[in-house]
PDB file of C-alpha atoms in Angstrom:
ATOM      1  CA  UNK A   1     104.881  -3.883 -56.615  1.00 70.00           C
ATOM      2  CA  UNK A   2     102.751  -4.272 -53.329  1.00 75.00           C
ATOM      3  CA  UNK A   3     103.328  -1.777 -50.625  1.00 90.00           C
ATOM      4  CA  UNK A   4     102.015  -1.397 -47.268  1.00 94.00           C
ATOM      5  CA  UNK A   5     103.134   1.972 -46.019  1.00 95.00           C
ATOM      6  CA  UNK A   6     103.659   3.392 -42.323  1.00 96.00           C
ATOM      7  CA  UNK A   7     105.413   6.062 -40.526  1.00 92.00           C
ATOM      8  CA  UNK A   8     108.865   4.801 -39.390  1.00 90.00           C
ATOM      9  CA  UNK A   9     108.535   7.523 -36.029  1.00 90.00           C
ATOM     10  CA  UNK A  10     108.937   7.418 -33.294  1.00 95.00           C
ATOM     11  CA  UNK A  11     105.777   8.154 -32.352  1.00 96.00           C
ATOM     12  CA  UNK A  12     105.974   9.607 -29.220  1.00 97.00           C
ATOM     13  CA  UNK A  13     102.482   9.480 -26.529  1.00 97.00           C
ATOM     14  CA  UNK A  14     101.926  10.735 -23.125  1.00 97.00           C
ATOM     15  CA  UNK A  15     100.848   7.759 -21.034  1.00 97.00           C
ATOM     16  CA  UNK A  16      96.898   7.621 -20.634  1.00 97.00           C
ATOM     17  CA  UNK A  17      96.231   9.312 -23.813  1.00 98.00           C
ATOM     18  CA  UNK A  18      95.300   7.855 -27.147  1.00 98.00           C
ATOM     19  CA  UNK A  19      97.874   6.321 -29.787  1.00 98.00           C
ATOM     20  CA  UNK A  20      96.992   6.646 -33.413  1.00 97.00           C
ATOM     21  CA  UNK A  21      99.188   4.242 -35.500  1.00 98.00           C
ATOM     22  CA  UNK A  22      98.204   4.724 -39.515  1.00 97.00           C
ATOM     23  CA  UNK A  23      99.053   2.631 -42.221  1.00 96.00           C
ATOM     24  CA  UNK A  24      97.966   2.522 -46.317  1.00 96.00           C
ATOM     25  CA  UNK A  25      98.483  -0.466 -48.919  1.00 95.00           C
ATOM     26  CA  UNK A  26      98.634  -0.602 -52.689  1.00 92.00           C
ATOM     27  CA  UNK A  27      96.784  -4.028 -53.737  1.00 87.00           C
ATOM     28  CA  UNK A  28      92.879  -2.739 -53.938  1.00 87.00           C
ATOM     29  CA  UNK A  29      91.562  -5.833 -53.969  1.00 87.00           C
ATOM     30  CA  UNK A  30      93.042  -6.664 -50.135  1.00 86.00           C
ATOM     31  CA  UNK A  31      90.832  -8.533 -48.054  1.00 85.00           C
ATOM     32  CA  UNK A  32      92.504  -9.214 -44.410  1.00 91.00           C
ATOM     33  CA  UNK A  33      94.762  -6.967 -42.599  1.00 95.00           C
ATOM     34  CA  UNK A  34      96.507  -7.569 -39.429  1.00 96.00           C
ATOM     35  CA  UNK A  35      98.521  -5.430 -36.701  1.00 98.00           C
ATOM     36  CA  UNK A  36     101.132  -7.150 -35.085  1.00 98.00           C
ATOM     37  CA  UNK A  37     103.396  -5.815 -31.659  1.00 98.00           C
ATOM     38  CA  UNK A  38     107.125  -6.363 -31.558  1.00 97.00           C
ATOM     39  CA  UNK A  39     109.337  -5.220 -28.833  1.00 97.00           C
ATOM     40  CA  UNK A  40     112.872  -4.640 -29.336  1.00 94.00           C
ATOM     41  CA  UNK A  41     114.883  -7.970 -29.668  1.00 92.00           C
ATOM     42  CA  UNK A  42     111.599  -9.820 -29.915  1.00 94.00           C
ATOM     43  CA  UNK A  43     109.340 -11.654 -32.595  1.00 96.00           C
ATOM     44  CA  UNK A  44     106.183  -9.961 -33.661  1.00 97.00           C
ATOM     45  CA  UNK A  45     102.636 -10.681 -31.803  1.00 96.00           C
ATOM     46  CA  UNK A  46      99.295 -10.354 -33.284  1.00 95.00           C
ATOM     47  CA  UNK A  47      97.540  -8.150 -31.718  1.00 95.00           C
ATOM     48  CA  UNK A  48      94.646  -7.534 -34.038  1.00 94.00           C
ATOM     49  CA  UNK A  49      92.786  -9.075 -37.015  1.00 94.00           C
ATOM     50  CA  UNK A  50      90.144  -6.897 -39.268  1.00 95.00           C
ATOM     51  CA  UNK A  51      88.277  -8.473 -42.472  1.00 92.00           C
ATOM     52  CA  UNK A  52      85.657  -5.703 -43.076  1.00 92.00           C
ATOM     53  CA  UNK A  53      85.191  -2.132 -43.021  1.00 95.00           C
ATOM     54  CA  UNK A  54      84.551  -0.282 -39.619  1.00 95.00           C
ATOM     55  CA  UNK A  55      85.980  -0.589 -36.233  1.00 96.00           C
ATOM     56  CA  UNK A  56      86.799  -3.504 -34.557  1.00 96.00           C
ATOM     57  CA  UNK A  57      87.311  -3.043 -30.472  1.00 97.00           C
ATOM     58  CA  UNK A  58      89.341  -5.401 -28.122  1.00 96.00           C
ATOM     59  CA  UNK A  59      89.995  -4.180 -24.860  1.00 97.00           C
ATOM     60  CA  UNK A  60      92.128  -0.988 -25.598  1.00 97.00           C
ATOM     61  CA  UNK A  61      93.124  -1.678 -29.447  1.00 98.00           C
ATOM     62  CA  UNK A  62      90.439  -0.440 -31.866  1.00 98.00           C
ATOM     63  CA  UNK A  63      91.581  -1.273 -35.599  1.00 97.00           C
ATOM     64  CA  UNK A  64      89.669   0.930 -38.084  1.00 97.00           C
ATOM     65  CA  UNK A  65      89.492  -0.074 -41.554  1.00 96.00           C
ATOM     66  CA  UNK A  66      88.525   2.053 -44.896  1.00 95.00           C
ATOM     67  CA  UNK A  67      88.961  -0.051 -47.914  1.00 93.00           C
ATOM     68  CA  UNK A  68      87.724   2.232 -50.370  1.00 93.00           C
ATOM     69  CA  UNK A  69      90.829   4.823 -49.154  1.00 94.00           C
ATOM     70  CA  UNK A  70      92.651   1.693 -48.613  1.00 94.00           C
ATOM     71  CA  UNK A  71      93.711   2.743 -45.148  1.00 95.00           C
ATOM     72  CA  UNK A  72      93.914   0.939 -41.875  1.00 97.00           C
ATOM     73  CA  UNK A  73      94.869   2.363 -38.518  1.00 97.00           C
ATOM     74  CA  UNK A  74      94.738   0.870 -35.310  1.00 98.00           C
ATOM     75  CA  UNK A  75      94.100   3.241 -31.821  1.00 98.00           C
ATOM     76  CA  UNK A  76      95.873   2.338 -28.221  1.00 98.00           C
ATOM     77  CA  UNK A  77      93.377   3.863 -25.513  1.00 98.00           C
ATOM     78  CA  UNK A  78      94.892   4.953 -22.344  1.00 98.00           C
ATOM     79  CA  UNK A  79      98.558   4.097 -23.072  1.00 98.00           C
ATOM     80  CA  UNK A  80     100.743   2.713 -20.843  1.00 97.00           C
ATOM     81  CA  UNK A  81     104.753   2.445 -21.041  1.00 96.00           C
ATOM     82  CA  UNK A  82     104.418  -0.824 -21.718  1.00 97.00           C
ATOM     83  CA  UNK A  83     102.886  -0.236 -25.162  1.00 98.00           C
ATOM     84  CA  UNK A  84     106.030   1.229 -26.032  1.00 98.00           C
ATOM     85  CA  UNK A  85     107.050  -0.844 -29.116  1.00 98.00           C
ATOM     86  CA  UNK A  86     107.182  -1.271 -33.071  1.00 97.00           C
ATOM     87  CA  UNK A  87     103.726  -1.954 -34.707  1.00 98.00           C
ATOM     88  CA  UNK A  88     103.449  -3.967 -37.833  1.00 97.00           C
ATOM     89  CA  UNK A  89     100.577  -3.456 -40.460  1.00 97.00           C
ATOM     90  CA  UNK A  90     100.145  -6.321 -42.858  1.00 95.00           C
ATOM     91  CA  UNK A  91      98.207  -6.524 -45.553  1.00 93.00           C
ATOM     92  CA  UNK A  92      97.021 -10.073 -47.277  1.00 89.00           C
ATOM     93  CA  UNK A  93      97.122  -9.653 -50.766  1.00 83.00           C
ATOM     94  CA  UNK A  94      95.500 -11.370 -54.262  1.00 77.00           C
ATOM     95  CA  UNK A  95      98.205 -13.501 -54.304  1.00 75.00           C
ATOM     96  CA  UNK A  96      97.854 -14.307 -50.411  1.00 76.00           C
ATOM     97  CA  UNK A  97     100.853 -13.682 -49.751  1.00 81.00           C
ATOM     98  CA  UNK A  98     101.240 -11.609 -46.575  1.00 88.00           C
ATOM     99  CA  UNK A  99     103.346  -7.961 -46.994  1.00 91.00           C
ATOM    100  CA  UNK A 100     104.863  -6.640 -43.866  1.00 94.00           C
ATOM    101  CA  UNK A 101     104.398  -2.867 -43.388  1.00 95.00           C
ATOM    102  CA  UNK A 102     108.580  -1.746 -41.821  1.00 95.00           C
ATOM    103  CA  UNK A 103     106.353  -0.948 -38.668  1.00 96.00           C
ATOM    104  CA  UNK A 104     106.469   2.079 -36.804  1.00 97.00           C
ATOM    105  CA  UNK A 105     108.416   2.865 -33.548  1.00 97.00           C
ATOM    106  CA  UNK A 106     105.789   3.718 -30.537  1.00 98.00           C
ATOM    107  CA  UNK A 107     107.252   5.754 -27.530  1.00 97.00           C
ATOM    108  CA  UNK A 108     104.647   5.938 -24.593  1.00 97.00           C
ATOM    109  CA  UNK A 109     105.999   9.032 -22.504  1.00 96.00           C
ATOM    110  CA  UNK A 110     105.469   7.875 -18.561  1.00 91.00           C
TER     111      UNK A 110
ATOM    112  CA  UNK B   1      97.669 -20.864 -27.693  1.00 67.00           C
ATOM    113  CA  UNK B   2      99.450 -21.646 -30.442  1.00 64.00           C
ATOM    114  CA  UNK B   3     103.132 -22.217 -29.694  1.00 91.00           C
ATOM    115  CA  UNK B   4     105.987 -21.654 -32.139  1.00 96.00           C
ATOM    116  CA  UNK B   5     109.199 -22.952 -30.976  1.00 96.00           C
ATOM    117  CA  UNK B   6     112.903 -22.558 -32.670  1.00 97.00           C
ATOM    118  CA  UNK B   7     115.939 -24.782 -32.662  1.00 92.00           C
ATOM    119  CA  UNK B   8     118.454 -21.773 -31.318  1.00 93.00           C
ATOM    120  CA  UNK B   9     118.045 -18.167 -30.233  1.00 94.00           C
ATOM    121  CA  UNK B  10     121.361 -17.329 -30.746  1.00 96.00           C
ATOM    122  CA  UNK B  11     123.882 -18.901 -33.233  1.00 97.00           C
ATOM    123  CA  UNK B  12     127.321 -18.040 -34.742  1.00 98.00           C
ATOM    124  CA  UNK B  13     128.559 -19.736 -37.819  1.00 97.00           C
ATOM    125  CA  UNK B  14     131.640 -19.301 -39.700  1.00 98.00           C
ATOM    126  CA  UNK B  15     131.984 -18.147 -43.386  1.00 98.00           C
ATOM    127  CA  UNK B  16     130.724 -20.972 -46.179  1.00 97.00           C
ATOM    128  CA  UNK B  17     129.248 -23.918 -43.684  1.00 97.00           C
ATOM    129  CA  UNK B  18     126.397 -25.155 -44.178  1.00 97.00           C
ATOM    130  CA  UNK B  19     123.432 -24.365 -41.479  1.00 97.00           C
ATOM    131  CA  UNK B  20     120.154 -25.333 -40.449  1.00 97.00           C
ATOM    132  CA  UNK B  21     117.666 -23.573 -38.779  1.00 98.00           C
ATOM    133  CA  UNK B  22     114.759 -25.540 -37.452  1.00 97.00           C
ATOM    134  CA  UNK B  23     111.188 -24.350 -36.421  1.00 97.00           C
ATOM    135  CA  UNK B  24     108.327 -26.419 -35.214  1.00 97.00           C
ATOM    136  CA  UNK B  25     104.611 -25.534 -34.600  1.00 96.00           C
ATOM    137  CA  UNK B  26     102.119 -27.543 -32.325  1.00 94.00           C
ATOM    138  CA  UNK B  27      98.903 -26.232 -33.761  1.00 88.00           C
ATOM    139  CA  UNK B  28      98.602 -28.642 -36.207  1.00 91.00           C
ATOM    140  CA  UNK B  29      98.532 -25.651 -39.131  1.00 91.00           C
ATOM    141  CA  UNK B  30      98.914 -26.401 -42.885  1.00 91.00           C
ATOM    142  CA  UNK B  31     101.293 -23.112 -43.581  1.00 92.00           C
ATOM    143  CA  UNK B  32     104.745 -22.133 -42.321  1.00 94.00           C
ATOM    144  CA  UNK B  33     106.742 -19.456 -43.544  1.00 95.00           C
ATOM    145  CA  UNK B  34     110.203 -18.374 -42.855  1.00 97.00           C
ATOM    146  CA  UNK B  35     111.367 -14.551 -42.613  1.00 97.00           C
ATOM    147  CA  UNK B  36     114.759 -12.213 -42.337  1.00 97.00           C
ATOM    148  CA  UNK B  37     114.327  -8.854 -40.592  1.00 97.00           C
ATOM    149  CA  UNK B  38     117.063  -6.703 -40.867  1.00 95.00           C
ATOM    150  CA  UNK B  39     117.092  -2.956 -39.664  1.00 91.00           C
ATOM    151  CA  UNK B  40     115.545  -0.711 -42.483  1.00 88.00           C
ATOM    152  CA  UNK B  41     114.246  -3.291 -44.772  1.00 90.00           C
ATOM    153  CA  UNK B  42     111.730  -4.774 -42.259  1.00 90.00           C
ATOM    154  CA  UNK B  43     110.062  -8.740 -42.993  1.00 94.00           C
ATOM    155  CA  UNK B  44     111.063 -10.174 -46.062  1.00 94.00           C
ATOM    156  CA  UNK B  45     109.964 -13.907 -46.977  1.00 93.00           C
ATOM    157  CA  UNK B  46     112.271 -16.297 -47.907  1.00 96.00           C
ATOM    158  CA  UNK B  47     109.973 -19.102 -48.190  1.00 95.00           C
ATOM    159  CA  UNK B  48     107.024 -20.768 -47.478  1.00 93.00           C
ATOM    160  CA  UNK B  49     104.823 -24.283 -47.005  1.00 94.00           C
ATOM    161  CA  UNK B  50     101.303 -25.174 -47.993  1.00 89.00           C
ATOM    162  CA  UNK B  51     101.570 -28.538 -47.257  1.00 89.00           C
ATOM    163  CA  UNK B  52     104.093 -31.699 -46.142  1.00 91.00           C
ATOM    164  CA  UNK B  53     106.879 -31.718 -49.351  1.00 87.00           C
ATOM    165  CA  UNK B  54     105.638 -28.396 -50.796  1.00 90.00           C
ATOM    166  CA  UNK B  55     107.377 -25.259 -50.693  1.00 93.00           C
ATOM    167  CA  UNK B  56     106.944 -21.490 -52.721  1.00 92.00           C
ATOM    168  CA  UNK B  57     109.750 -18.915 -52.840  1.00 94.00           C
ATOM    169  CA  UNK B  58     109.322 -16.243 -51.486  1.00 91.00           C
ATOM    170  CA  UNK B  59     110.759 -12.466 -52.156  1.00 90.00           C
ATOM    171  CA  UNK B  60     114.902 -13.672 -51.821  1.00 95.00           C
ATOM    172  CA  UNK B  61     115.530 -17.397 -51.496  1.00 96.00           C
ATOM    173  CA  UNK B  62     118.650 -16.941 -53.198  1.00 96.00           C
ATOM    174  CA  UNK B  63     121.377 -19.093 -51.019  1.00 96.00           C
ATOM    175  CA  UNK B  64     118.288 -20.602 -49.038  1.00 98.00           C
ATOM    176  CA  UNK B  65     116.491 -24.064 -49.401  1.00 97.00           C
ATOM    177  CA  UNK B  66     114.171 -25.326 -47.077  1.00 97.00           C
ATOM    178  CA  UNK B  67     112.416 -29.028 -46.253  1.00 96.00           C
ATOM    179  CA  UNK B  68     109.070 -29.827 -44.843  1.00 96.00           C
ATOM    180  CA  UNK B  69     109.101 -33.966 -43.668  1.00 94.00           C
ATOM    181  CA  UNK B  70     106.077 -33.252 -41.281  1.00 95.00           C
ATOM    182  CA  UNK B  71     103.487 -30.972 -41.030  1.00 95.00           C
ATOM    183  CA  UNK B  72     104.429 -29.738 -37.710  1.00 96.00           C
ATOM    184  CA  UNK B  73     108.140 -28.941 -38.829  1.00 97.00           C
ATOM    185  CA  UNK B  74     110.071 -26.973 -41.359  1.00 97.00           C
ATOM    186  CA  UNK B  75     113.656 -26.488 -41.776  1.00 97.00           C
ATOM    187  CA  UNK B  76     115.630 -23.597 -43.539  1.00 98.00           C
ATOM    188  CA  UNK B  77     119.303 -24.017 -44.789  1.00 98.00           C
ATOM    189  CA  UNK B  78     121.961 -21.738 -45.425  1.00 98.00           C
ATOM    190  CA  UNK B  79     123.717 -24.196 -47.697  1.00 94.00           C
ATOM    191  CA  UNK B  80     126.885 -21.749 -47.601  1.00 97.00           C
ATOM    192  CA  UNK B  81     126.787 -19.289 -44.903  1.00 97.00           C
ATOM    193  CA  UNK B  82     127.974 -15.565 -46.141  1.00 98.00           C
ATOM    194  CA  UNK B  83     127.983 -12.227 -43.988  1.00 98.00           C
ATOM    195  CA  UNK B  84     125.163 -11.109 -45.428  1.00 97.00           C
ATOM    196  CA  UNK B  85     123.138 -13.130 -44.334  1.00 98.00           C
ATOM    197  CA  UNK B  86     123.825 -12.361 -40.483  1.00 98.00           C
ATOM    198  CA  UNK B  87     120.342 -11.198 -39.889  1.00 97.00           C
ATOM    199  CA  UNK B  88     117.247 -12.262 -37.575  1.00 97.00           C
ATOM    200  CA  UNK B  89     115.212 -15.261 -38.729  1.00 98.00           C
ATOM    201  CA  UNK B  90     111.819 -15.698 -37.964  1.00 98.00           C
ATOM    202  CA  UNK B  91     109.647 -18.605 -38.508  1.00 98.00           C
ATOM    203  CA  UNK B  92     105.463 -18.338 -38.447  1.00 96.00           C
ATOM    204  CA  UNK B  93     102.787 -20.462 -39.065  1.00 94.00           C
ATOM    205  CA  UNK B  94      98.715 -20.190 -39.920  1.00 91.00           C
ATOM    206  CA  UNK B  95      95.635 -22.203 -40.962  1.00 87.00           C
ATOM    207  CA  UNK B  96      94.436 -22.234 -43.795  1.00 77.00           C
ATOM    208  CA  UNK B  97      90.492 -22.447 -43.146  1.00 63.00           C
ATOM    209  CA  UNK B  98      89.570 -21.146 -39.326  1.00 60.00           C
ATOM    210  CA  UNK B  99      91.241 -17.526 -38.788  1.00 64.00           C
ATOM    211  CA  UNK B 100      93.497 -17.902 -42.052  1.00 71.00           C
ATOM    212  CA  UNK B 101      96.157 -16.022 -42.644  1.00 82.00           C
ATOM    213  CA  UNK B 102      96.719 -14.634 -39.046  1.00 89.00           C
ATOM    214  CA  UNK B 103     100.682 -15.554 -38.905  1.00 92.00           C
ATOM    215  CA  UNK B 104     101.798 -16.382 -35.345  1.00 93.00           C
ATOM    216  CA  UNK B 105     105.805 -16.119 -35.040  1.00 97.00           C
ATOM    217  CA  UNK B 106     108.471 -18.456 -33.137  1.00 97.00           C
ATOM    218  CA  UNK B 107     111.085 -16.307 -30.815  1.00 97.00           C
ATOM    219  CA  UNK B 108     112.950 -16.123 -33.797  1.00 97.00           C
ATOM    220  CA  UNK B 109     117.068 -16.970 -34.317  1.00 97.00           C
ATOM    221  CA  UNK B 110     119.529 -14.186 -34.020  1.00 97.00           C
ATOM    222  CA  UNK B 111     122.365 -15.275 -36.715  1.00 98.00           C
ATOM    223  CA  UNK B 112     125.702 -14.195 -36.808  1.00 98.00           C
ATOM    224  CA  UNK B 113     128.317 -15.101 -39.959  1.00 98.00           C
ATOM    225  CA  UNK B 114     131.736 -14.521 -39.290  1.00 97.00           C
TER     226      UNK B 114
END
């Protein structure tokens, strides 16, 4: 069975300082892995795409990705209150079929 | 920007009828996929769409079917509406060969069985 794993939270920041979101998968051979946004009562919004291993940087989101501890996190610099929301990790498997991390709950303290 | 759009945001149906929910994307993109998020148990797939007249189960299409006419539209339906399946539906679409697999979601349909 596939998993993509993440802390339900909340998560709670102080506003201007840095969120770390974390999330690990099962399926080694992964290739693409995505963080999506989702405030309450709303549908999820990509935020952030990552293919290889590294950092990738846009604007405040950095996503970091280690495949070898088959970990992927994604950093919020200088939060603001309206960053407050549920972040979803997803993970594109062998199969490519997409699994949905249950997301974790991000308070940004103003 | 890619643009999502779904038939209701809001809909209330009663015990056994039959329902569709519609989605339509204007980004011309070969795959569309419909969800259920419910409070604990996160996304789960119902089904999705390669291509016009294909569709894949997904993890729980038990008491779902779908149709895909056109490209740009695909249809799920509750062919007899039961209280558990009161949940929030979301429908998403991607390419398949610039940017694949980066989903992008419709506002999604809040349903309520009574």
């Amino acid at each position: 069975q596939k998993e993509v794993e993440q802390n339900s939270g909340p998560l709670s920041v102080p506003e201007g300082a840095i969120a770390s979101l974390n999330c690990t998968y099962s399926d080694r051979v992964s290739q693409s892995f995505f963080w999506y946004r989702q405030y309450s009562g709303k549908s999820p919004e990509l935020i952030m795409s990552i293919y290889s291993n590294g950092d990738k940087e846009d604007g405040r989101f950095t996503a970091q990705l280690n495949k070898a501890s088959q970990y992927v996190s994604l950093l919020i610099r200088d939060s603001q209150p309206s960053d407050s929301a549920t972040y979803l990790c997803a993970v594109r498997c062998r199969d490519d079929k997409i699994i949905f991390g249950k997301g974790t709950r991000l308070h940004i303290l103003p | 920007d890619v643009k999502v759009t779904q038939s209701s945001r809001y809909l209330v149906k009663r015990t056994g009828e039959k329902v569709f929910l519609e989605c339509v994307q204007d980004m011309d993109h070969e795959n569309m996929f419909w969800y259920r998020q419910d409070p604990g148990l996160g996304l789960r797939l119902i089904y999705f769409s390669y291509d016009v007249k294909m569709k894949e189960k997904g993890d729980i299409p038990e008491g779902y079917s779908v149709s895909r006419e056109k490209k740009e539209r695909f249809s799920l339906i509750l062919e007899s509406a039961s209280t558990n399946q009161t949940s929030m539906y979301l429908c998403a679409s991607s390419r398949i060969r610039t940017d694949p697999y980066e989903q992008y979601f419709g506002p999604g349909t809040r349903l309520t069985v009574t």
